[in-house]
Coordinates of C-alpha atoms in Angstrom, one line a residue:
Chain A
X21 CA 128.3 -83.4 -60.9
X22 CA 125.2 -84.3 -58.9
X23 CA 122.6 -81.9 -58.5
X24 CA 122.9 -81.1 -54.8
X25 CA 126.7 -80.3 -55.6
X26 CA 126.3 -78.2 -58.3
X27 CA 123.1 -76.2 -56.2
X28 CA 125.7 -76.2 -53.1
X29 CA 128.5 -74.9 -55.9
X30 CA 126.5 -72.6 -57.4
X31 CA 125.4 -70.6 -53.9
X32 CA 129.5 -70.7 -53.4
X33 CA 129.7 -67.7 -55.6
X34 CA 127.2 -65.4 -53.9
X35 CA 128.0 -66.2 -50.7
X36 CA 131.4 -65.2 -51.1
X37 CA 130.1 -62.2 -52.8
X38 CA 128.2 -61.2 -49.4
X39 CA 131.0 -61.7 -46.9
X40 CA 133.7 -60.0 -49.0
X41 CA 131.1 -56.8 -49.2
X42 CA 130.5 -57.2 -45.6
X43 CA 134.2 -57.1 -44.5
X44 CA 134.4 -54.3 -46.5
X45 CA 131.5 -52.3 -44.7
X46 CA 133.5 -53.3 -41.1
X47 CA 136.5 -52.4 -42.3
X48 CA 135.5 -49.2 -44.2
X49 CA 132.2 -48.0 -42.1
X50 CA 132.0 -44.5 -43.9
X51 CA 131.6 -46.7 -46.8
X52 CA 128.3 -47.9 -45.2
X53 CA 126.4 -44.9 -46.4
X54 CA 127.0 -45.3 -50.0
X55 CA 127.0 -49.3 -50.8
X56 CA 125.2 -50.6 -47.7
X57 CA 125.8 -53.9 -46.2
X58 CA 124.4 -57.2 -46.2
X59 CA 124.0 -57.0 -42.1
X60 CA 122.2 -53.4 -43.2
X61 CA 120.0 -55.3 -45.5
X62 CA 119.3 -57.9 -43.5
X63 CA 118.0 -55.4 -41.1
X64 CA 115.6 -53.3 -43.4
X65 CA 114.4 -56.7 -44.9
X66 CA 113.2 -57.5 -41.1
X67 CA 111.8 -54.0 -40.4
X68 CA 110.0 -53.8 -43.7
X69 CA 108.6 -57.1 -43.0
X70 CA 107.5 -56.5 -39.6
X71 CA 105.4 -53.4 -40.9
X72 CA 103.7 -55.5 -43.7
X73 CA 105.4 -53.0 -46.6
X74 CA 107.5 -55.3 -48.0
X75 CA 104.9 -57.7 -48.7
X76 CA 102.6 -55.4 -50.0
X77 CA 104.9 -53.8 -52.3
X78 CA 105.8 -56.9 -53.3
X79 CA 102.3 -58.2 -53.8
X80 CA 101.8 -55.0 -55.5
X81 CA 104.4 -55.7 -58.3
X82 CA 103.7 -59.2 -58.5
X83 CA 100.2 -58.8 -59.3
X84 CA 100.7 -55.5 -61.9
X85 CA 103.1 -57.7 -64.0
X86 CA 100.7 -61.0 -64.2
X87 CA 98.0 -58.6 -65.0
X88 CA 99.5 -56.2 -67.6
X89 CA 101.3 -60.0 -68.6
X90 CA 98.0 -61.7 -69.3
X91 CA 95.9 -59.0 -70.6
X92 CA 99.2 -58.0 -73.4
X93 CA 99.1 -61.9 -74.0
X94 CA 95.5 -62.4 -74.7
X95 CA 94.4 -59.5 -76.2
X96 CA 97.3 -59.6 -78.3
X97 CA 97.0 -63.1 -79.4
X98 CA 93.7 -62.1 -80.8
X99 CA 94.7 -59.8 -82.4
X100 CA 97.5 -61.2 -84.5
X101 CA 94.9 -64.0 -84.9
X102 CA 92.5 -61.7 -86.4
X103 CA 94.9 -59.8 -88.5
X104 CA 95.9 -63.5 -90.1
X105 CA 92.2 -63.2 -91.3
X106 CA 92.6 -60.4 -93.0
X107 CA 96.1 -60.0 -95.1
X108 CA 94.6 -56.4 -96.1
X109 CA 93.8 -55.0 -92.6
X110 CA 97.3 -56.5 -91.7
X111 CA 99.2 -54.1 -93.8
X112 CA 97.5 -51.0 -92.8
X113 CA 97.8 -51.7 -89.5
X114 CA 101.1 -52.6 -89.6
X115 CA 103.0 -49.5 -89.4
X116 CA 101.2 -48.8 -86.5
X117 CA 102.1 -52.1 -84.6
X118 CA 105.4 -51.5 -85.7
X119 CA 105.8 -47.8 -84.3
X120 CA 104.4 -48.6 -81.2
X121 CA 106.1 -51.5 -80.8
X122 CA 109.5 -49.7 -81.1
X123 CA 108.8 -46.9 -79.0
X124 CA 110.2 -47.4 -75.5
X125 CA 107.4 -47.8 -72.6
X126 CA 109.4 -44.9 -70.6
X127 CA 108.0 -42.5 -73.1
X128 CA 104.1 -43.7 -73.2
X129 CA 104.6 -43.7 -69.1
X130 CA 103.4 -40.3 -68.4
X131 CA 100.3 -40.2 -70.1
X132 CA 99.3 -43.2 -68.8
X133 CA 99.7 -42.3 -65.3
X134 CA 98.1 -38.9 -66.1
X135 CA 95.0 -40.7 -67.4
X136 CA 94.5 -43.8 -65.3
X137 CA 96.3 -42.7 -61.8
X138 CA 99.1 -43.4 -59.5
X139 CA 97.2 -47.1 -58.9
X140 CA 97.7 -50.2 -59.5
X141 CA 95.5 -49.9 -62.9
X142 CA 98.0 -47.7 -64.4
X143 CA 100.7 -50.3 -64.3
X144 CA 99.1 -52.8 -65.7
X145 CA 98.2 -50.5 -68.7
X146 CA 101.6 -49.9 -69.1
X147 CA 102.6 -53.7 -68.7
X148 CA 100.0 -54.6 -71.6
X149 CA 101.4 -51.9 -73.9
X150 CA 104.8 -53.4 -73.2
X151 CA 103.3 -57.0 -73.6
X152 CA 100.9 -56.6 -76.8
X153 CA 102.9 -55.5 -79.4
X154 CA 105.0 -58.5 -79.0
X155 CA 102.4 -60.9 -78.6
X156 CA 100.0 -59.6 -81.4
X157 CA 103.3 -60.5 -83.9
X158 CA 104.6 -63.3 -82.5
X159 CA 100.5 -64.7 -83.0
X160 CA 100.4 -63.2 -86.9
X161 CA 104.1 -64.8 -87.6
X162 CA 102.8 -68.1 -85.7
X163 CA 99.7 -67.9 -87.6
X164 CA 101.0 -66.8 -91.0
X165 CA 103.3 -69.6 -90.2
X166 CA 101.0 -72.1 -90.5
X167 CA 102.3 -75.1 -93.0
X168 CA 100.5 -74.4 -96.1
X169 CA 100.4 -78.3 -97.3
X170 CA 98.0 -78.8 -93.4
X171 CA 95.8 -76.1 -94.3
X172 CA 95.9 -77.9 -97.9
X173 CA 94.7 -81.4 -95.8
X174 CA 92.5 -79.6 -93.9
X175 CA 90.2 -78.7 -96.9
X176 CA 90.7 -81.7 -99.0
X177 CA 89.4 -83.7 -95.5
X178 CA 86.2 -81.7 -96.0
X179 CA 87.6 -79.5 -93.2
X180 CA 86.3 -75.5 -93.6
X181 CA 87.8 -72.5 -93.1
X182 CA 86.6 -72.4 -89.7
X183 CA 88.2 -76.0 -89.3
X184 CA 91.4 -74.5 -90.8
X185 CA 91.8 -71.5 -88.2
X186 CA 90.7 -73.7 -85.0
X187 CA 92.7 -76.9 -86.1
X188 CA 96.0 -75.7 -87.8
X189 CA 95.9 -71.7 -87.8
X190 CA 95.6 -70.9 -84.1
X191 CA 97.4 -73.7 -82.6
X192 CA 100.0 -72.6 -84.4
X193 CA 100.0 -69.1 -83.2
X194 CA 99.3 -70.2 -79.9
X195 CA 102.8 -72.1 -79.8
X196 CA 104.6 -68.7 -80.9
X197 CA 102.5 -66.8 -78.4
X198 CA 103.7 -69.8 -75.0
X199 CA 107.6 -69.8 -76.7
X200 CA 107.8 -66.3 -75.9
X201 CA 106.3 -66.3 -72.5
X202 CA 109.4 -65.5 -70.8
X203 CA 110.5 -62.6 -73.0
X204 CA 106.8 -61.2 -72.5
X205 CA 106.6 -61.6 -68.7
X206 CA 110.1 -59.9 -68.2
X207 CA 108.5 -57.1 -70.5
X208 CA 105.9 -57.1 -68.0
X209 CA 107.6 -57.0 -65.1
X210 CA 109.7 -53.7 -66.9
X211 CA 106.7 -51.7 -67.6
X212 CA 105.4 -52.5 -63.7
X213 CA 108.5 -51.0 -62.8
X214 CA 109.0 -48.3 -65.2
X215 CA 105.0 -47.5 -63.7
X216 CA 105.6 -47.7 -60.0
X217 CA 109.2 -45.3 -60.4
X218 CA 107.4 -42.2 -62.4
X219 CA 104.3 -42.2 -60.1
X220 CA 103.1 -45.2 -57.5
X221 CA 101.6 -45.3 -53.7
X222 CA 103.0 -48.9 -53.6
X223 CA 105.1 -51.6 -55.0
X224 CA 108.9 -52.5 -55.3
X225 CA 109.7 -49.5 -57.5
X226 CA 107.9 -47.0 -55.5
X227 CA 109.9 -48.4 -52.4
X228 CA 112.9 -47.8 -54.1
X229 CA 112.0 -44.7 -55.2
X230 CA 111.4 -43.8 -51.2
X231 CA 114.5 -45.2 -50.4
X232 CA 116.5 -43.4 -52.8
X233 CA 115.2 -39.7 -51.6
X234 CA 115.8 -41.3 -47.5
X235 CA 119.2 -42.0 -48.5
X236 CA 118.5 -45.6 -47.3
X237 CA 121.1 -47.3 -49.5
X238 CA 120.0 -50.8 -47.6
X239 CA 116.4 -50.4 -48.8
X240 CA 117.3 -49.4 -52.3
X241 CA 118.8 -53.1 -51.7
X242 CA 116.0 -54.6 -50.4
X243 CA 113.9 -53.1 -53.2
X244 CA 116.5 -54.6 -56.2
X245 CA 116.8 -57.7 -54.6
X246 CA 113.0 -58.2 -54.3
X247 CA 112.8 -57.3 -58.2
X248 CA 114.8 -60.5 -58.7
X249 CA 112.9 -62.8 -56.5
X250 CA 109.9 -61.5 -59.0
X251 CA 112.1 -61.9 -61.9
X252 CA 113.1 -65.6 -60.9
X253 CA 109.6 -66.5 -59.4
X254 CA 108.0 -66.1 -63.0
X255 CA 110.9 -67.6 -64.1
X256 CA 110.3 -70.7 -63.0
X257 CA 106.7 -70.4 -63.3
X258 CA 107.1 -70.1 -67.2
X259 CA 109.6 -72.4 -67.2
X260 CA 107.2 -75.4 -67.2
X261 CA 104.8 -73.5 -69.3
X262 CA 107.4 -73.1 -72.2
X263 CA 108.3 -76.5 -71.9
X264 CA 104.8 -77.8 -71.8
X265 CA 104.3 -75.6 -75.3
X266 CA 107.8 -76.7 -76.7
X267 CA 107.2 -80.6 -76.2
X268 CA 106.6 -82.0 -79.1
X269 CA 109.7 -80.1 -80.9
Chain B
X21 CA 80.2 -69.5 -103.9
X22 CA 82.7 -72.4 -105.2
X23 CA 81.4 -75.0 -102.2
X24 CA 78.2 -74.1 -103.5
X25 CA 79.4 -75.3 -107.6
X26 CA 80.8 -78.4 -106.2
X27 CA 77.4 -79.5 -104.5
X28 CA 75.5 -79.0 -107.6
X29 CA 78.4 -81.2 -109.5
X30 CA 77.5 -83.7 -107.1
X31 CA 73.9 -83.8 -107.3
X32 CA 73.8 -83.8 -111.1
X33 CA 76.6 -86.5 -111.2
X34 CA 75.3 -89.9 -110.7
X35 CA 76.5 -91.2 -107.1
X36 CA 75.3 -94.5 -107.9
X37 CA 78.3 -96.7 -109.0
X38 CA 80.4 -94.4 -107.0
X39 CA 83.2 -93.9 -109.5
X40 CA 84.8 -90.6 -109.6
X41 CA 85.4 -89.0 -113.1
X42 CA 86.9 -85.8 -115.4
X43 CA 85.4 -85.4 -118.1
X44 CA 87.6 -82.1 -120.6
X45 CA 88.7 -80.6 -117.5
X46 CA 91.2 -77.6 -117.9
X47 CA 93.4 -76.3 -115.6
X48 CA 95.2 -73.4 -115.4
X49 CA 97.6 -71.9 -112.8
X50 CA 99.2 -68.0 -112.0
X51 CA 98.1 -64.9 -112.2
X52 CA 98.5 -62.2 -115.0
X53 CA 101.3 -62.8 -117.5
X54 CA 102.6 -66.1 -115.1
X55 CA 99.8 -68.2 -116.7
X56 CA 100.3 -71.7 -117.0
X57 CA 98.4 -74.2 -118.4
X58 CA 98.7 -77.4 -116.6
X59 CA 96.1 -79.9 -117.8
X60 CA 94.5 -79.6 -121.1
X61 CA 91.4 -81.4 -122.1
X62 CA 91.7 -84.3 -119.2
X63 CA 89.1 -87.1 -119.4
X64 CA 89.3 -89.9 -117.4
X65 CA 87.3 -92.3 -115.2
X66 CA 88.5 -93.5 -111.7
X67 CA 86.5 -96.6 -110.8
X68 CA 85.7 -97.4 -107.3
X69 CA 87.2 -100.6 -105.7
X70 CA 90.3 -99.7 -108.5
X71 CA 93.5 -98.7 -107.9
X72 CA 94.4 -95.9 -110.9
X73 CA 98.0 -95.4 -111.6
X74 CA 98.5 -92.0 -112.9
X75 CA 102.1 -91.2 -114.2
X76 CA 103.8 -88.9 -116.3
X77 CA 106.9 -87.0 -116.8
X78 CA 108.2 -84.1 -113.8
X79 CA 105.8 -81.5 -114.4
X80 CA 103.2 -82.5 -116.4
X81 CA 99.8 -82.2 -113.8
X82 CA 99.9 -85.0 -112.1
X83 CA 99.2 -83.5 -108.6
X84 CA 96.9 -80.7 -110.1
X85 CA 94.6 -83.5 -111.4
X86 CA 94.6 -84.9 -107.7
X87 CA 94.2 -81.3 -106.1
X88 CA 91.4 -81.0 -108.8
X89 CA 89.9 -84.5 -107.3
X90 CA 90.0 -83.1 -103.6
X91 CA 88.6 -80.2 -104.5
X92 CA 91.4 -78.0 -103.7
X93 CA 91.9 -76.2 -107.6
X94 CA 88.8 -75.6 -109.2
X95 CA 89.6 -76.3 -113.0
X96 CA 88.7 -73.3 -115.9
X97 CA 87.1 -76.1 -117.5
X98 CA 85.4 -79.2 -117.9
X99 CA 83.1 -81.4 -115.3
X100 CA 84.3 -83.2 -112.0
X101 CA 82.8 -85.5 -110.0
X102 CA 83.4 -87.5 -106.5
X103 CA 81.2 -89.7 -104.8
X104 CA 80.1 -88.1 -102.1
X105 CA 78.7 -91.3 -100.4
X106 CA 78.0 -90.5 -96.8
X107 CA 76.6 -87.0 -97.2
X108 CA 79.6 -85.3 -95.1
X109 CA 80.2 -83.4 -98.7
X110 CA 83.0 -83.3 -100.7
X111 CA 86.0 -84.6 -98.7
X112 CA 88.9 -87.0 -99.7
X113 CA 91.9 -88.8 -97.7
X114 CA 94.3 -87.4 -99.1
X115 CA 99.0 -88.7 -98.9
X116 CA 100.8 -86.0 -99.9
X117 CA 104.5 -86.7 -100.8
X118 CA 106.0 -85.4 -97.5
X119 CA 103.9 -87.1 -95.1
X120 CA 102.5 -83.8 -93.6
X121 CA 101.7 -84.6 -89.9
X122 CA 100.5 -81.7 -87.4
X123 CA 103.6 -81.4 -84.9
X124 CA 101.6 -80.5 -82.0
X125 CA 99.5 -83.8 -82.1
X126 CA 100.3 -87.1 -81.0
X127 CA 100.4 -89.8 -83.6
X128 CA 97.0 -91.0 -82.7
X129 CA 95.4 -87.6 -83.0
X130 CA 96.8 -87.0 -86.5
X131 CA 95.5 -90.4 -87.7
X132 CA 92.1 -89.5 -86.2
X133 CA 92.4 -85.8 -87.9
X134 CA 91.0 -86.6 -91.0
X135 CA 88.2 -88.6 -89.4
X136 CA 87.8 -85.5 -87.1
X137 CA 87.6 -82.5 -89.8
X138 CA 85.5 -85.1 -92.2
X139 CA 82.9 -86.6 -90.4
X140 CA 83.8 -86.3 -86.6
X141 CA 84.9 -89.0 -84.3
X142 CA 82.8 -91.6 -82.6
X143 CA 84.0 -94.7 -80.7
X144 CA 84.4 -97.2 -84.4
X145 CA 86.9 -95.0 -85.7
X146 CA 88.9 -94.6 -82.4
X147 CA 88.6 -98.4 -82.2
X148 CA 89.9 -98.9 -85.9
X149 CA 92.5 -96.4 -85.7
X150 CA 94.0 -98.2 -82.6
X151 CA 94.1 -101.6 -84.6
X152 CA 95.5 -99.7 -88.2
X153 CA 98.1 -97.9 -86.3
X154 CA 99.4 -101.8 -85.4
X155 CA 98.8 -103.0 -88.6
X156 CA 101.1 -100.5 -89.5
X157 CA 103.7 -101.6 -87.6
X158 CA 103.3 -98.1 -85.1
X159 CA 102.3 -100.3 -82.0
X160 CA 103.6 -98.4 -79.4
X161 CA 103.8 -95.4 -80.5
X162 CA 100.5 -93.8 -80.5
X163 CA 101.2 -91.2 -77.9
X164 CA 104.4 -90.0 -79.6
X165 CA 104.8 -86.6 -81.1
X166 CA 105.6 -87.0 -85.1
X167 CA 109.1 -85.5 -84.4
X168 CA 110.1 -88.7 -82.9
X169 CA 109.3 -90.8 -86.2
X170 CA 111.1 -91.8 -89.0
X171 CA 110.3 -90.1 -92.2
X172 CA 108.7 -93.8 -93.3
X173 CA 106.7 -94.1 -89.9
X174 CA 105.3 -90.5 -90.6
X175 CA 104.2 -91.9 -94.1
X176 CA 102.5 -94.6 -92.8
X177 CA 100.8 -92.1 -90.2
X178 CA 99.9 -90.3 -93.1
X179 CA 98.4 -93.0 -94.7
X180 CA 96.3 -94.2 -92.1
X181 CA 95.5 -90.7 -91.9
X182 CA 93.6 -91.1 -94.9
X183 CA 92.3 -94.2 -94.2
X184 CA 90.6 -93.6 -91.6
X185 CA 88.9 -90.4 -93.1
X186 CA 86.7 -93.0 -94.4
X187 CA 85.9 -91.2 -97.5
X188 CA 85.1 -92.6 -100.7
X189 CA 88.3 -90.9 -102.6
X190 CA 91.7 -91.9 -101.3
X191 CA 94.6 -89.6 -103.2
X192 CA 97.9 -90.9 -102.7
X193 CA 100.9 -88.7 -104.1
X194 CA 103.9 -90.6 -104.1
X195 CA 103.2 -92.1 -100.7
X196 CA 106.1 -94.6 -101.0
X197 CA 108.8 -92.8 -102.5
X198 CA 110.3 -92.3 -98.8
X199 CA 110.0 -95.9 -97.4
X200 CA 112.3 -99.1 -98.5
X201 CA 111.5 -102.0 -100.1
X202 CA 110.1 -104.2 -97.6
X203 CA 107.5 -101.8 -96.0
X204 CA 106.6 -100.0 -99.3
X205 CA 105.3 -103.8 -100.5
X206 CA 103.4 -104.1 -96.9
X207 CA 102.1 -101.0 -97.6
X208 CA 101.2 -101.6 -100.7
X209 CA 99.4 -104.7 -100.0
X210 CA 97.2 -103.4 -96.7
X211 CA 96.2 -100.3 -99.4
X212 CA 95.0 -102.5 -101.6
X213 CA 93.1 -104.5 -99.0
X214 CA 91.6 -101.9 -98.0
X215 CA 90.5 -100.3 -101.2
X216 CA 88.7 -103.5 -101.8
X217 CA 87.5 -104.4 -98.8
X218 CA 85.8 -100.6 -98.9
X219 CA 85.2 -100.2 -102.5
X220 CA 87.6 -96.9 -102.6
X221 CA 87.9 -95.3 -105.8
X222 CA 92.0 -94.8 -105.2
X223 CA 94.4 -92.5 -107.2
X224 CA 98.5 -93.3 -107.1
X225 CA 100.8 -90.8 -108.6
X226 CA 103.6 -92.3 -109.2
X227 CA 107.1 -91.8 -110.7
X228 CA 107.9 -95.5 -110.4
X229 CA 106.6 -97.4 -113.1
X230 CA 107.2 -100.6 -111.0
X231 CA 104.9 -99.7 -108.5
X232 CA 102.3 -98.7 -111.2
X233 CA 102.8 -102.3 -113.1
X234 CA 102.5 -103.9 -109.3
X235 CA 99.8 -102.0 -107.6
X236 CA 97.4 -100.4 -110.2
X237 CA 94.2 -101.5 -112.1
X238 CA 94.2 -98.8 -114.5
X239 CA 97.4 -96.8 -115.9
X240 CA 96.6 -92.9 -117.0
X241 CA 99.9 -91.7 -119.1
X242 CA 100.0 -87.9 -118.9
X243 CA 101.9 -85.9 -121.8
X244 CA 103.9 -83.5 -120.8
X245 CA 102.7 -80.0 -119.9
X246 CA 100.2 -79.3 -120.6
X247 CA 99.3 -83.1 -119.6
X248 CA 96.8 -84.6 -121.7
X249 CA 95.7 -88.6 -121.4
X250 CA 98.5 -90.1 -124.0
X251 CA 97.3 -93.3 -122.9
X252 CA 95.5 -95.3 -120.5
X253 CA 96.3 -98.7 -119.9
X254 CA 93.6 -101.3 -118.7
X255 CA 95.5 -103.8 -116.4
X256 CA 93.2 -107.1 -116.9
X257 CA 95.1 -109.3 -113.8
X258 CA 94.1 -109.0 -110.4
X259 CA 95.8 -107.2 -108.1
X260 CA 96.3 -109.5 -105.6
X261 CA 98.1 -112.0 -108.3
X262 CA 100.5 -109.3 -108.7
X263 CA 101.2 -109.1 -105.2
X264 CA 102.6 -112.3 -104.5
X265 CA 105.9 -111.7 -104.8
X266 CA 106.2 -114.9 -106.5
X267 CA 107.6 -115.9 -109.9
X268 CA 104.3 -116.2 -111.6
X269 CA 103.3 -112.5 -110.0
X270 CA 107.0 -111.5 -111.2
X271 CA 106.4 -112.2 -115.0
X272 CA 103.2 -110.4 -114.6
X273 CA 104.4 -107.5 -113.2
X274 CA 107.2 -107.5 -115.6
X275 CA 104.8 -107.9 -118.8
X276 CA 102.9 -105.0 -117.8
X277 CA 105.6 -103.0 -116.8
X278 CA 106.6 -103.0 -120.4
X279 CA 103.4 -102.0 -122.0
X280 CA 103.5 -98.8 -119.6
X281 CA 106.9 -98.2 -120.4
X282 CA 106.2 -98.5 -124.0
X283 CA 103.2 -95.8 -123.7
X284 CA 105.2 -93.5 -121.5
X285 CA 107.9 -93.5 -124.0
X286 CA 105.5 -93.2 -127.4
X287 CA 105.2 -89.5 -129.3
X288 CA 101.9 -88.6 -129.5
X289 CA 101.6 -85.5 -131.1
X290 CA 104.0 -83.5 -131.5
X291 CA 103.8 -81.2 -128.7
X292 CA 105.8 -83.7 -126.3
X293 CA 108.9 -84.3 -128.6
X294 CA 111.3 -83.1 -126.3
X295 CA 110.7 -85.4 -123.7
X296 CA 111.0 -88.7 -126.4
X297 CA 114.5 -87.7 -127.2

């Protein structure tokens, strides 16, 4: 199949999707209330844009998931790069990593807010807690990774340590650190959202959040769907990324 | 503090001739009650602009007494020393038996990486490692990623690799094992062009005695462990004569091949009676 056929194939699906629930909402307009409609969406996605809120809250989101994204990533990166140094720090620090790392971002949410605000700051707190944990092992593992026969080279070159971390030991995490990209962004994007529901002035989740207590079924809509453009923007933006990282495998 | 040993080996050690030598060095490896000791007593010269052949049974040091060379295991006992030559310290191009290549870099890069870490690039070394990847039969594929090799192209990365280092110590570790016939005698021929045309002191460990009767100047039979020298084994015909791939280089290769069989396969002492049977 060609690649305009299978795009035209796979929009098939959806579209069907939309007509079937908007037959439904004509034929069943009590119905209208609870599930919405895609003419209802359509509407609140052209009010919403006519006011400037849409784009704002979706800024909003947008910009609290790269932040809390690359903060998470870099941060993180160090330190699993630093912990490599220092196999002794590693293990009392690990029990730490590892609690925090399974505790769900929901619960560390609260506090957050409570210290840093119902701003944009506070999400991206919250979107580098998700982020870091995962990034500060997936650096250690790529770093303790390392092939032990090219840190072997490295010396016997007349390489140093130093030699050994920049060359062989960081790269190395570095690739771990870009293969996860996408599982660390969507984290991102979670904790954004997990922010903007408990306590926001703006973004996707706060609009939700609005629309839910309006009864506005077609904004909750609005609000999900907007989540996904997010979701598949970054998508694609990592997409070359990961490849870019992956290319020599 | 043990970079700090090593440069006061080299100062004391005459640089002059540029040979690299062992004189009683002991070697052992573990920790606590997993103690083993690997090389007992070694002392041997490696001569520069000679290939040395160093074989052995599975086991017996062979690649400890080329990690002691590069400086990677700093033996219990005894006295090393490297040429040093340029002043970049202690460095060596070192084959290992898999050929080792860093994934992430193209071909080029990796043969430039020991140049790089050594001594740092400049534009001769780029120049050279652009005509040595050819001469290698890698034209073309410079700006491949290792993946895309053959486990003999990756060998022969490897091995310009160390080339190109341009240190004074070239340690090869098996570097053949993985390629076939054709290309291990090319190889074997450009390496020992180069280690004349450079004056390299070079070290082959080998497990094929063919390749040490063919390629070598000087044969160093190790016991089994703990290896001690059981023999070494002056080869008095040029190289290159042996190279030929001729009848008269044939004979040659064949008459020597039996004297190294013949010490590999003596009892020495005692301690290696096992491995006579």
């Amino acid at each position: 199949m060609t690649r305009p056929a299978r795009l035209i194939v796979s929009v098939l699906p959806g579209l069907c999707l939309l007509l079937v629930w908007q037959a439904y909402a004509q034929w069943r307009p009590d119905s209208d209330f609870f599930v919405g409609s895609p003419r209802g969406i359509a509407r609140e996605v052209r009010a919403t844009l006519a006011g400037g809120l849409l784009l704002r809250d979706f800024g909003v989101t947008a910009v609290e998931t790269i932040l809390g994204f690359l903060a998470g990533s870099f941060l993180g990166t160090l330190v699993g790069l630093l912990l490599w140094a220092s196999q002794t720090v590693f293990l009392i620090s690990r029990p730490y990593l590892v609690a925090l790392g399974s505790l769900p971002v929901f619960a560390l949410a609260p506090v957050v807010i409570f210290w840093l605000g119902t701003g944009i700051g506070s999400k991206v707190l919250i979107g580098f807690l998700s982020t870091f944990v995962v990034a500060v092992l997936q650096a250690h593992t790529g770093a303790a990774d390392a092939d032990p026969n090219l840190l072997r080279l490295t010396r016997a070159f007349g390489g140093s340590r130093r030699d050994q971390f920049v060359r062989i030991v960081a790269p190395s995490a570095a690739i771990w650190v870009l293969a996860g990209i996408r599982l660390n962004i969507g984290m991102a994007l979670l904790g954004a959202f997990v922010g903007e529901f408990l306590a926001s002035r703006a973004g996707l989740g706060h609009l939700i959040i609005v629309a839910q207590g309006l009864y506005n079924v077609d904004q909750v809509w609005v609000g999900v769907l907007g989540i996904m453009l997010i979701a598949s923007l970054f998508h694609c933006l990592t997409l070359p990324v990961e490849r870019w990282a992956n290319r020599w495998k | 503090m043990q970079s700090l040993k090593a440069e006061e080996r080299e100062s004391r050690g005459s640089d002059r001739d540029g040979n690299a030598w062992m004189r009683n060095v002991s070697v052992r490896l573990g920790e606590r009650d997993m103690v083993v000791q690997v090389l007992d007593r070694v002392t041997c010269c490696f001569s520069c602009g000679q290939v040395t052949a160093v074989v052995g049974p599975s086991g017996c040091g062979k690649t400890t007494l080329l990690n002691v060379l590069a400086g990677l295991v700093e033996p219990q006992e005894g006295e090393v020393h490297t040429p040093s030559g340029d002043g970049h310290g202690r460095r060596a191009g070192y084959v290992f038996q898999s050929p080792s290549l860093i994934p992430w870099l193209s071909v080029r890069r990796n043969a430039l990486f020991g140049a790089e870490v050594g001594r740092g690039l400049d534009a001769a070394v780029e120049l050279r490692c652009g005509s040595l990847l050819n001469r290698f039969g890698l034209r073309g594929f410079s700006d491949a990623f290792p993946r895309a090799l053959s486990g003999g192209m990756q060998q022969r990365v490897a091995l310009a690799r160390a080339v190109l280092a341009e240190a004074r110590v070239i340690l090869l570790d098996e570097p053949f094992s993985g390629t076939d016939y054709l290309l291990k005698w090319e190889l074997e021929e450009e390496l020992s062009q180069v280690v004349d045309e450079e004056a390299l002191v070079a070290v082959l460990v080998t497990h094929d005695l063919d390749e040490a009767a063919r390629l070598a100047d000087k044969v160093v039979v190790l016991s089994v462990r703990p290896g001690r020298v059981k023999a070494q084994i002056e080869i008095d015909a040029p190289r290159a004569s042996r190279l030929q791939r001729t009848g008269e280089s044939t004979s040659l290769i064949e008459f020597w091949l039996q004297r190294i069989v013949a010490a590999v396969s003596s009892r020495d002492d005692g301690s290696d009676l096992a491995s006579v049977q």
